[in-house]
C-alpha positions as semicolon CSV with decimal commas, in nm:
position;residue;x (nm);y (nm);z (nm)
1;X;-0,283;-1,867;-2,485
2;X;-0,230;-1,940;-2,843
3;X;-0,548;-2,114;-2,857
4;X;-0,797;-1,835;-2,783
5;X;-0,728;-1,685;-3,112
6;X;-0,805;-1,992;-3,282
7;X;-1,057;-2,025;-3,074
8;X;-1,231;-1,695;-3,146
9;X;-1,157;-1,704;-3,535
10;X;-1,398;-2,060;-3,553
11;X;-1,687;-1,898;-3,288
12;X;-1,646;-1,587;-3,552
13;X;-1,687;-1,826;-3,849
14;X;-1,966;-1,971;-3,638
15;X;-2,138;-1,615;-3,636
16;X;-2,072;-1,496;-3,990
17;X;-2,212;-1,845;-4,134
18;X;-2,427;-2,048;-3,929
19;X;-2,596;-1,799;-3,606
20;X;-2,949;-1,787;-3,776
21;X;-2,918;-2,189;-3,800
22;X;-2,844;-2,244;-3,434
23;X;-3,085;-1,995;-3,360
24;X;-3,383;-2,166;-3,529
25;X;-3,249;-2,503;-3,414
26;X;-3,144;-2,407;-3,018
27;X;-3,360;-2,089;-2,950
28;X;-3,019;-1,928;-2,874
29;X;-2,854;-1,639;-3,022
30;X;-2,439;-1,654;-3,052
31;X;-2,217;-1,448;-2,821
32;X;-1,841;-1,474;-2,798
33;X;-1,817;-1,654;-2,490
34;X;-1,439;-1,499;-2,487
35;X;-1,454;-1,203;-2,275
36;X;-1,196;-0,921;-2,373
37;X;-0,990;-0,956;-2,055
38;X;-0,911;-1,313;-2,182
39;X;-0,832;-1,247;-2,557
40;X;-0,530;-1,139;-2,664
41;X;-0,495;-0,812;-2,844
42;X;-0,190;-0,776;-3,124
43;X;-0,046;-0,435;-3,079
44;X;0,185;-0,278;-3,347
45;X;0,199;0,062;-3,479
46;X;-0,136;0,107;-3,641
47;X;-0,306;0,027;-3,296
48;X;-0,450;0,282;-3,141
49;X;-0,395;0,334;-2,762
50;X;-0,648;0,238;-2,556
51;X;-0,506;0,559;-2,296
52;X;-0,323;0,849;-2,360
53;X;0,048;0,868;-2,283
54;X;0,024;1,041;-1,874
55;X;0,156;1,379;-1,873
56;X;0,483;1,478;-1,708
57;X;0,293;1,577;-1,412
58;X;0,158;1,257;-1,342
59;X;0,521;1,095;-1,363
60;X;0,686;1,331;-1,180
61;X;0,378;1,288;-0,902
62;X;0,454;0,922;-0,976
63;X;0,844;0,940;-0,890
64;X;0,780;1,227;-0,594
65;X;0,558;0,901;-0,423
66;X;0,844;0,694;-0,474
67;X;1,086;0,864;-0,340
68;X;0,884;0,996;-0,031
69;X;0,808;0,574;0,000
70;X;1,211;0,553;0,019
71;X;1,228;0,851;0,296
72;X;1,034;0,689;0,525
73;X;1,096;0,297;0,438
74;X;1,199;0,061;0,715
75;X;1,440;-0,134;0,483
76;X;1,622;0,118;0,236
77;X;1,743;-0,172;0,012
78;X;1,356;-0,275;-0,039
79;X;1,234;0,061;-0,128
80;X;1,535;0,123;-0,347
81;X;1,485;-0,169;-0,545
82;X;1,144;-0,037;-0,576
83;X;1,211;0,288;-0,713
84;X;1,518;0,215;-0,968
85;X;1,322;-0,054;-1,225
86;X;1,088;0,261;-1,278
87;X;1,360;0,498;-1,330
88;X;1,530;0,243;-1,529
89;X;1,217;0,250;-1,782
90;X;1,151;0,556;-1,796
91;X;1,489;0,702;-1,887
92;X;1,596;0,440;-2,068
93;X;1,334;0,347;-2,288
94;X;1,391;-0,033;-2,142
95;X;1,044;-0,276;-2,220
96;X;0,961;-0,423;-1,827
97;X;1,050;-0,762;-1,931
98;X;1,389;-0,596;-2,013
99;X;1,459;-0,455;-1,702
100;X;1,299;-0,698;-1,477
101;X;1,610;-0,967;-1,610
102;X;1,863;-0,643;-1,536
103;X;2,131;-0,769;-1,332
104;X;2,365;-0,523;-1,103
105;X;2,640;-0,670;-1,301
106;X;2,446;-0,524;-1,607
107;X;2,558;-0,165;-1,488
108;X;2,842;-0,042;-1,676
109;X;2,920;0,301;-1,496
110;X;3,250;0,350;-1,665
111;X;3,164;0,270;-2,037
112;X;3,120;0,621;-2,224
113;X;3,053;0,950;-2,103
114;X;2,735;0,809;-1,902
115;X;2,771;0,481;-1,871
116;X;2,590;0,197;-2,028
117;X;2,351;-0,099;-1,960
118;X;2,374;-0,455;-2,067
119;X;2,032;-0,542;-2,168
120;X;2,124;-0,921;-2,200
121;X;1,769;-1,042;-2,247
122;X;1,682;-0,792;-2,537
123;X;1,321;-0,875;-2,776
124;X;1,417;-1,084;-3,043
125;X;1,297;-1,014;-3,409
126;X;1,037;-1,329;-3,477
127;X;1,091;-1,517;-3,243
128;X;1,513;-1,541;-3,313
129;X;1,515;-1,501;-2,948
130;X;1,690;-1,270;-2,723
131;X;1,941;-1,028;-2,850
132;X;2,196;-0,808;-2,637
133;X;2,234;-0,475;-2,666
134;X;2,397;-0,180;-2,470
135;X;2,166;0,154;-2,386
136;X;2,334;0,435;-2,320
137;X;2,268;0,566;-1,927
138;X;2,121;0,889;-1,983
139;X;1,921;1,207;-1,783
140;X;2,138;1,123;-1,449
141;X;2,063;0,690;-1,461
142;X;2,349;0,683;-1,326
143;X;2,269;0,849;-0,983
144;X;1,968;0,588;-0,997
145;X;2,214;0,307;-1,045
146;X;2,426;0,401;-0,734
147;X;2,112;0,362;-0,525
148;X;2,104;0,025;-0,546
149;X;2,308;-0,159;-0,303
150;X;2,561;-0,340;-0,390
């Protein structure tokens, strides 16, 4: 998708410089024809959030759902594997790409007090690629990680 911005930045050029030309010329006014669902959006710290953070009641509604879901599952291992990504990022601070290439191998229930995760695939600093890094299992990850099944 790198060439949408590119892509954008020459309709934009388009607009700033020539839109009263093509409008004499074609009888058509400019529009982006790049809807916002298709561009890209940069996000660092100055953005602002397009939603505000849900309150605790929503996540703990969110995680009550979940764990009804593995009460009444068919397959246990299914609806486990279901539940512990989302615990994973929530008490761990992981980003989703991060705990999507988690491993069971990645739990380390015996390093430190709590235990630790391998985050093997960890975001690189422009584009060095990925860098490793342990996170500390804290607020009872632990108990999530001995859900999963071994």
């Amino acid at each position: 998708m790198a060439h949408v911005p590119v892509f954008k930045g020459f309709h934009r050029f388009l607009q700033v410089r020539k839109a009263a030309e093509i409008e004499a010329a074609f009888g058509v006014r400019l529009v982006c024809p790049v809807n916002e669902f298709n561009a890209s959006r940069h996000v660092g710290d100055d953005s602002p959030a397009a939603l505000p953070p849900p309150t605790p009641e929503r996540v703990s509604g969110f995680f009550d759902f979940l764990k009804d879901r593995i009460a009444t599952a068919r397959k246990y291992a299914s609806a486990a594997r279901d539940y512990a990504p989302f615990r994973t990022l929530y008490h761990a601070g992981l980003r989703s790409e991060e705990a999507a290439l988690l491993d069971r191998p990645d739990v380390h229930c015996n390093r430190g007090p709590f235990g630790k995760l391998h985050v093997r695939f960890g975001k690189g600093a422009r584009a060095s690629g990925p860098r490793p890094r342990w996170v500390p299992m804290l607020d009872g990850l632990e108990l999530v990680a001995a859900l999963v099944p071994q």
